[in-house]
Short mmCIF file of C-alpha atoms in Angstrom, two decimals:
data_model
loop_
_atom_site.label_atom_id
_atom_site.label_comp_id
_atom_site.label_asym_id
_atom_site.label_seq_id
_atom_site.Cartn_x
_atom_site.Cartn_y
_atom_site.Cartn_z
CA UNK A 11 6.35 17.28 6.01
CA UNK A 12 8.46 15.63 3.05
CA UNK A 13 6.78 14.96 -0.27
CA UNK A 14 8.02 13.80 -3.59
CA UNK A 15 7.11 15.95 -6.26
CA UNK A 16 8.54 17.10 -9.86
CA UNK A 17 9.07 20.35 -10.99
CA UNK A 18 10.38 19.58 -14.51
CA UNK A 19 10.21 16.82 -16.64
CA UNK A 20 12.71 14.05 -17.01
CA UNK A 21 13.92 10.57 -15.98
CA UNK A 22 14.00 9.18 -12.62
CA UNK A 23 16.45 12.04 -11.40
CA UNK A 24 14.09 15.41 -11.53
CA UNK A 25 12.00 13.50 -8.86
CA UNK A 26 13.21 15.23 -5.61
CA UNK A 27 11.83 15.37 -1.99
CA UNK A 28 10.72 19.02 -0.55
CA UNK A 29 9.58 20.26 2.48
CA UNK A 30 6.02 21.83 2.42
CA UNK A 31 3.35 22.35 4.58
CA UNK A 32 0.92 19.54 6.16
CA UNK A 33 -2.73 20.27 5.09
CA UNK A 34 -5.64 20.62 7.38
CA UNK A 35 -8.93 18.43 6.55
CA UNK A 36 -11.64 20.63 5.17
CA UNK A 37 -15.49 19.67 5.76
CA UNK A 38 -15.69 16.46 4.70
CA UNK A 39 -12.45 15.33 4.61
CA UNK A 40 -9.92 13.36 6.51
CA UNK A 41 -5.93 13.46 6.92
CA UNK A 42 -4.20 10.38 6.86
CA UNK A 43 -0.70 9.64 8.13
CA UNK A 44 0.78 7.61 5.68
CA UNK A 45 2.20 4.54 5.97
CA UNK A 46 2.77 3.35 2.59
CA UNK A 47 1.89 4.46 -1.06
CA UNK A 48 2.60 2.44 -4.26
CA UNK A 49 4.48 3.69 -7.19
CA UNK A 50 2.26 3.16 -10.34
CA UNK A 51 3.47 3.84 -14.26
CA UNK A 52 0.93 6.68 -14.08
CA UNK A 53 3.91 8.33 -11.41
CA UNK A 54 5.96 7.87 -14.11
CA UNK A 55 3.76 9.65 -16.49
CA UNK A 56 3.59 12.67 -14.63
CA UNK A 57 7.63 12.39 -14.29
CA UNK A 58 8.06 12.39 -18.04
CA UNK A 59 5.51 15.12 -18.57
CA UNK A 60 3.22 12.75 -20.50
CA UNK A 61 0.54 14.57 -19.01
CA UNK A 62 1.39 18.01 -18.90
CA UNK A 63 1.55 20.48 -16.08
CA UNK A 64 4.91 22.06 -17.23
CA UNK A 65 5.79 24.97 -14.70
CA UNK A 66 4.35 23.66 -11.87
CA UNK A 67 4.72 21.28 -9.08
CA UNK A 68 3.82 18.02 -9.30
CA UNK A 69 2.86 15.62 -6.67
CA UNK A 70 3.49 12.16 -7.30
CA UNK A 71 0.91 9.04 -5.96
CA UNK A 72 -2.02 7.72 -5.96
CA UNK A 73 -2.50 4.87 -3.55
CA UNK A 74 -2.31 4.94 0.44
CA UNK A 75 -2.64 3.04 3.74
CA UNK A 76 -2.34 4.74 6.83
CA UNK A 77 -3.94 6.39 10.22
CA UNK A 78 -6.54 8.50 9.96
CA UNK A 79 -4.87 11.64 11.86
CA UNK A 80 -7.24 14.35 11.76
CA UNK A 81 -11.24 14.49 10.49
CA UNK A 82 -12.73 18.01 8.99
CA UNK A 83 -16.36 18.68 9.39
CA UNK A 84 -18.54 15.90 8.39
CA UNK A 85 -15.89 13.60 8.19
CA UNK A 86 -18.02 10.55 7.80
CA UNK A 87 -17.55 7.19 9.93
CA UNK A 88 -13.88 8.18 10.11
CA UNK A 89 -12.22 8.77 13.33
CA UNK A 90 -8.53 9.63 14.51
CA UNK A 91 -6.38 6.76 14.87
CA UNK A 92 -8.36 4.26 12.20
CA UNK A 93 -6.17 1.75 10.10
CA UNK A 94 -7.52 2.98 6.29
CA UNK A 95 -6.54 2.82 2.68
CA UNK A 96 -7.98 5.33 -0.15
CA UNK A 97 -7.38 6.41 -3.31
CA UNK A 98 -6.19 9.74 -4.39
CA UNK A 99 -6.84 10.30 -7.82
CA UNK A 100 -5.61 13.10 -10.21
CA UNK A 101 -2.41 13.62 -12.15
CA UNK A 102 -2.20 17.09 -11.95
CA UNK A 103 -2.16 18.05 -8.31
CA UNK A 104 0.47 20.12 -6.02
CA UNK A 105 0.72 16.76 -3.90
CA UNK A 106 -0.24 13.42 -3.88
CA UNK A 107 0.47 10.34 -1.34
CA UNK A 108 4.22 10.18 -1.77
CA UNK A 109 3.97 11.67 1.34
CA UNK A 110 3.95 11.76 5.36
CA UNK A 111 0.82 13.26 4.97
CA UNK A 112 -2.29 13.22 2.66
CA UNK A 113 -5.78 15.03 3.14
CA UNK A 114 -8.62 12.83 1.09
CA UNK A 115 -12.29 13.15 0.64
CA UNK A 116 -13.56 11.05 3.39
CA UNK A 117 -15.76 8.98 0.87
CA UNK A 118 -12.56 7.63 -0.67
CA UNK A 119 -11.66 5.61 2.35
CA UNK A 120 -11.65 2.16 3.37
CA UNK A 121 -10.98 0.46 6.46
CA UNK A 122 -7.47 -1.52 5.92
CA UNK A 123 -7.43 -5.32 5.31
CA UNK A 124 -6.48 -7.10 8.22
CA UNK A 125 -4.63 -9.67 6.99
CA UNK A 126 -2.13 -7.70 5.32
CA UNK A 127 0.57 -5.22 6.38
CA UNK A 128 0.56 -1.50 4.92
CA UNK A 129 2.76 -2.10 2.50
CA UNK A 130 0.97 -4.78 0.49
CA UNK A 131 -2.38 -2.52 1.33
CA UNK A 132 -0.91 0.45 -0.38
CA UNK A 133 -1.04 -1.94 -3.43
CA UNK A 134 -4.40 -2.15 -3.69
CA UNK A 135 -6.68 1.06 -4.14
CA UNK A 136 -5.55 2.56 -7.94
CA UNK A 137 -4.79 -0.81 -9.30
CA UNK A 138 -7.78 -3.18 -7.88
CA UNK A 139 -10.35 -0.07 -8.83
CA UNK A 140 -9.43 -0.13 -12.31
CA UNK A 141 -9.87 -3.46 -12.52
CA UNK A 142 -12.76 -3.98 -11.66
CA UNK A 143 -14.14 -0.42 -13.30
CA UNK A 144 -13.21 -1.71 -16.64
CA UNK A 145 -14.37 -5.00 -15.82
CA UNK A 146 -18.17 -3.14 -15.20
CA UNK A 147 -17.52 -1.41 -18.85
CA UNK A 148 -17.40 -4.87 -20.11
CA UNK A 149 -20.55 -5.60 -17.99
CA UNK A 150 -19.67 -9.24 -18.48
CA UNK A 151 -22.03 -12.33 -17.32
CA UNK A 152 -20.87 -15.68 -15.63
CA UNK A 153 -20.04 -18.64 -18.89
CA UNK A 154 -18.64 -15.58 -21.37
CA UNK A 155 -14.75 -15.12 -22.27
CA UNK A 156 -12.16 -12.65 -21.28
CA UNK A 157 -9.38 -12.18 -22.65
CA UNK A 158 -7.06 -10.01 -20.24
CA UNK A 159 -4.00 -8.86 -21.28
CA UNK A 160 -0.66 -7.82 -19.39
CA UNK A 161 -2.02 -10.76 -17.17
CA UNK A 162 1.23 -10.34 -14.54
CA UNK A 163 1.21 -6.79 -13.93
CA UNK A 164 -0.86 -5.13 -10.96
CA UNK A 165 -4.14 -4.11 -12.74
CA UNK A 166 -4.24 -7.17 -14.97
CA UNK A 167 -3.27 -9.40 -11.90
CA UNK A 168 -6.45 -7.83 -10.26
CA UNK A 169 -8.63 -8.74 -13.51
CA UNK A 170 -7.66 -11.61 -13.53
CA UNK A 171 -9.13 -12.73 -10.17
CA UNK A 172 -12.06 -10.64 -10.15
CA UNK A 173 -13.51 -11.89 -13.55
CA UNK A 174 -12.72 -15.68 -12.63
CA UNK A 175 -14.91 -14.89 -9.53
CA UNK A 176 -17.70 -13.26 -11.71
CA UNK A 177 -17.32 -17.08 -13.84
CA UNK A 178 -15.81 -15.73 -16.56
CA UNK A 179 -13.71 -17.56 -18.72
CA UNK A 180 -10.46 -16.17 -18.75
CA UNK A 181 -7.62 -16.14 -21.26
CA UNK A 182 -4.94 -14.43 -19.52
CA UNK A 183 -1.86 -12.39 -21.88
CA UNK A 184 1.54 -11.92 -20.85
CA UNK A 185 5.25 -13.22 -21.34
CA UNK A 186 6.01 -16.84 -21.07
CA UNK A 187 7.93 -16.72 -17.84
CA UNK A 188 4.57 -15.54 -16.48
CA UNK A 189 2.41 -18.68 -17.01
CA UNK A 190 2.58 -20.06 -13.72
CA UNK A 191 1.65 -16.58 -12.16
CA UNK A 192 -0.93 -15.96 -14.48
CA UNK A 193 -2.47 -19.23 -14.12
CA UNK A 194 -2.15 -19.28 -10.19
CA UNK A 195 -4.47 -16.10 -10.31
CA UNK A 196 -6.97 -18.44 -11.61
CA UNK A 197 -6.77 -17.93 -15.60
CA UNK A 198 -8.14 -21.23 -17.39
CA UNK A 199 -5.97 -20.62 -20.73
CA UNK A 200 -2.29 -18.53 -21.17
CA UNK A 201 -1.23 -17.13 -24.39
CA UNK A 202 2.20 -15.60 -24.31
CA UNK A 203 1.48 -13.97 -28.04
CA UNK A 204 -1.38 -14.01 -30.43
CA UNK A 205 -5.52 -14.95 -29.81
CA UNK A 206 -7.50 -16.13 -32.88
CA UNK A 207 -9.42 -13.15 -34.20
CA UNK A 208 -13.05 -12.91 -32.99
CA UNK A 209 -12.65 -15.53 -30.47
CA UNK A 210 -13.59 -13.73 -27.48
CA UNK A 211 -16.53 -12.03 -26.11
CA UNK A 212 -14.33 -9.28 -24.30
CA UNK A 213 -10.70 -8.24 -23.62
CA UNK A 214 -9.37 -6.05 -20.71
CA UNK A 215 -6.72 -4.53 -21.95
CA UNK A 216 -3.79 -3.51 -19.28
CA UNK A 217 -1.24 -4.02 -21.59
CA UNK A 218 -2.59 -1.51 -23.94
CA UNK A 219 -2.02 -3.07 -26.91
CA UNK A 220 -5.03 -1.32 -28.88
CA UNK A 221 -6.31 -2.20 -32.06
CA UNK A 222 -4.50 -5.76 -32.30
CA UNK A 223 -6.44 -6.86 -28.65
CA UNK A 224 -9.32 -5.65 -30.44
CA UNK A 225 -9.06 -7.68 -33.34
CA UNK A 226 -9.46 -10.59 -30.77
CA UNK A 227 -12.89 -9.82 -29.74
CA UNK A 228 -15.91 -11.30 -31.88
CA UNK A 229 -18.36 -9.37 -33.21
CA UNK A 230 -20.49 -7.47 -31.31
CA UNK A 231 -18.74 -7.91 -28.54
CA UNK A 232 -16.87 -5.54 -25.67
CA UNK A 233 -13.49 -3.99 -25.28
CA UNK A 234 -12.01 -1.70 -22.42
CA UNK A 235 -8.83 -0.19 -21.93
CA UNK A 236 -7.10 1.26 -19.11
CA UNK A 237 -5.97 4.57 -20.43
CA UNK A 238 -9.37 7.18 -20.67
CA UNK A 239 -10.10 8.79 -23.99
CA UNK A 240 -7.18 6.32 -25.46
CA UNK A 241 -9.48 3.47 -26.12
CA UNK A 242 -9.52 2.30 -30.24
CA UNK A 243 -12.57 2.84 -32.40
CA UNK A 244 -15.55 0.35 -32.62
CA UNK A 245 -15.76 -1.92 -35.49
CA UNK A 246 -17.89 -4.52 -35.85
CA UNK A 247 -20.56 -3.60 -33.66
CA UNK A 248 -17.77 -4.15 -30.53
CA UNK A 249 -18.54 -1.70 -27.76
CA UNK A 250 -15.07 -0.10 -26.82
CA UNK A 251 -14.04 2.15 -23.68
CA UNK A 252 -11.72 2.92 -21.56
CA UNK A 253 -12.25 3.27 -17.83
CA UNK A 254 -10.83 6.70 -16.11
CA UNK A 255 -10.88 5.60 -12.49
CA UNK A 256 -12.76 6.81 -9.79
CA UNK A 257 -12.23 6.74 -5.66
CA UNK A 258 -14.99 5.00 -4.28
CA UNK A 259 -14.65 3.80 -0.15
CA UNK A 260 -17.29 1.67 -0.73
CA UNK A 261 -16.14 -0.18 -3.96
CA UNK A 262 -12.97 -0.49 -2.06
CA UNK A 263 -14.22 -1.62 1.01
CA UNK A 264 -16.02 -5.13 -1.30
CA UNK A 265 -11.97 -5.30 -2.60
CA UNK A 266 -10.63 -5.35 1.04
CA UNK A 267 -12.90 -8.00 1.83
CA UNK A 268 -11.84 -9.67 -1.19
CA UNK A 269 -8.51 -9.39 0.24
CA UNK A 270 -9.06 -10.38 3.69
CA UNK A 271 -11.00 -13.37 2.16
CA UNK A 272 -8.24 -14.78 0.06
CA UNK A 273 -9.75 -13.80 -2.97
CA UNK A 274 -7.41 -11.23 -3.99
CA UNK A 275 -3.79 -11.21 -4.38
CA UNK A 276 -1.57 -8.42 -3.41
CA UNK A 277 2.24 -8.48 -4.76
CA UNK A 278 4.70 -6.19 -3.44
CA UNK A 279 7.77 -5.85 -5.65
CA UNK A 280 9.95 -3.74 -3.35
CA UNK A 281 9.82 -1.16 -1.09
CA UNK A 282 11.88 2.30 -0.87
CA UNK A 283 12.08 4.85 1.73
CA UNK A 284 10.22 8.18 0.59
CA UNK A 285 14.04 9.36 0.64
CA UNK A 286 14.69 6.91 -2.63
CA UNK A 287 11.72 8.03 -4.80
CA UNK A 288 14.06 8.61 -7.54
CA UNK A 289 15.54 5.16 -6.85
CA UNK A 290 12.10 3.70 -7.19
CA UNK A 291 11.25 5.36 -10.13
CA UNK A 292 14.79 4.33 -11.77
CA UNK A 293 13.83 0.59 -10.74
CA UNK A 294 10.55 0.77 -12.16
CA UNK A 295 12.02 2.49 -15.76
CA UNK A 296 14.38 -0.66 -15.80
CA UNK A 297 11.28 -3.14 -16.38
CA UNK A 298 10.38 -6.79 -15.23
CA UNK A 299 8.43 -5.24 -12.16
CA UNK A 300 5.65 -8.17 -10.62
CA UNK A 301 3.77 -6.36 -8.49
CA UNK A 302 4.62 -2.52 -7.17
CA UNK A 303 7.06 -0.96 -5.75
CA UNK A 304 6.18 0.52 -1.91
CA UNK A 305 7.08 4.33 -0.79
CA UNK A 306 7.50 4.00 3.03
CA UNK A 307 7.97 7.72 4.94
#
């Protein structure tokens, strides 16, 4: 099968395509033919070596929606021939779902949405899980304010619309062309630069802004970030985390329903053949991305 992998560090360019064998399902796993897989900055992380991992392959890809197209022992519900997404988490690994093929534990599956193609599913596993992970750091209750910042992009998109739905008051943070996105996910109040200090009971923070989004939160109050272990320190008494995300087929099966419900958004920037992976990766370095860019085999 062809995969998209590194094998040294760089720009778009060391991403290349290989040849290399398609893996068999071990107990308790399941193969899935892959349809589509989103390109997320953490791709681009492993690219640059961010991450580490010199001397190795790489795979690149975290997201998927497919056909299930083989089941190991124990394979759960799971059966050849099911419509799925999943999550394949890791940025160290030989291969990931820029892909034909990619074997995942069977517990990180969900059935697809069906009112959405492949494409726009393959947006939703990495970035909808961290979203509403960190959202459970915050561990927020209906009538208390969010701030959520990098409002337009994929994970903060996500936050967005989950937290509204939990009756959160949201505040949401991004450029000023994005105010009539941001608002259309449901955010009550834009800011397209600074919150009043200590005016919030929590901030999300996809943008990763650090210790200036924290300054925004009141006393006592909550911060997550998006990047584990990279989190600020706590002052004033406000709780801060980061969330590292987790696959979880049932967590993702309530965010496909969400989906299928109209309560969730998917955006799909563009989509590249598997072929182009360096071209996608060269789009995505360029900036100005709303929503992901799509890897189709």
């Amino acid at each position: 099968m062809r995969a998209a992998v590194v094998s040294r560090f760089g720009g778009p360019e060391v991403v290349e395509v290989v040849e290399t064998a398609v893996r068999e399902p071990a107990a308790g796993q399941v193969r899935i033919k892959v349809a589509a897989a989103s390109l997320n900055p953490a791709d681009a992380g492993v690219r640059s070596g961010v991450f580490g991992g010199a001397g190795r392959q790489l795979g690149l890809g975290w997201d998927v929606a497919g056909t299930v197209d083989a089941v190991g022992d124990a394979g759960g519900a799971w059966s050849v021939g099911d419509e799925v997404v999943a999550l394949d988490p890791g940025l160290l690994k030989p291969l990931g779902t820029h892909a034909e093929y990619v074997v995942v534990d069977s517990g990180a599956v969900a059935a697809a949405p069906r009112t959405v193609g492949a494409v726009a599913a393959a947006t939703l596993p990495l970035n909808a899980l961290t979203a509403v992970q960190a959202l459970d750091l915050l561990e927020l209750v209906p009538g208390q304010s969010l701030v959520v910042t990098g409002a337009a992009g994929a994970v903060g998109g996500y936050a967005v619309q989950l937290a509204v739905r939990l009756g959160v008051s949201v505040t949401g943070v991004a450029r000023e062309g994005d105010e009539e996105l941001v608002r259309s996910l449901g955010a009550g109040e834009f800011v397209s630069g600074e919150v009043g200090a200590g005016s919030v009971d929590a901030v999300l923070d996809a943008a990763v802004l650090g210790e200036p989004a924290l300054a925004w939160v009141r006393d006592g109050g909550a911060y997550a970030g998006v990047i584990p272990q990279a989190q600020p320190g706590s002052v004033r008494g406000v709780r801060t985390g980061a969330v590292e995300v987790s696959a979880d087929g049932g967590r993702l099966a309530e965010l496909v329903r969400l989906v299928d419900e109209g309560v969730l958004t998917t955006r799909v920037a563009e989509t590249f053949a598997l072929d182009d992976a360096a071209k996608a990766h060269a789009r995505l370095a360029e900036g100005g991305v709303r929503g992901r860019l799509v890897l189709v085999p």
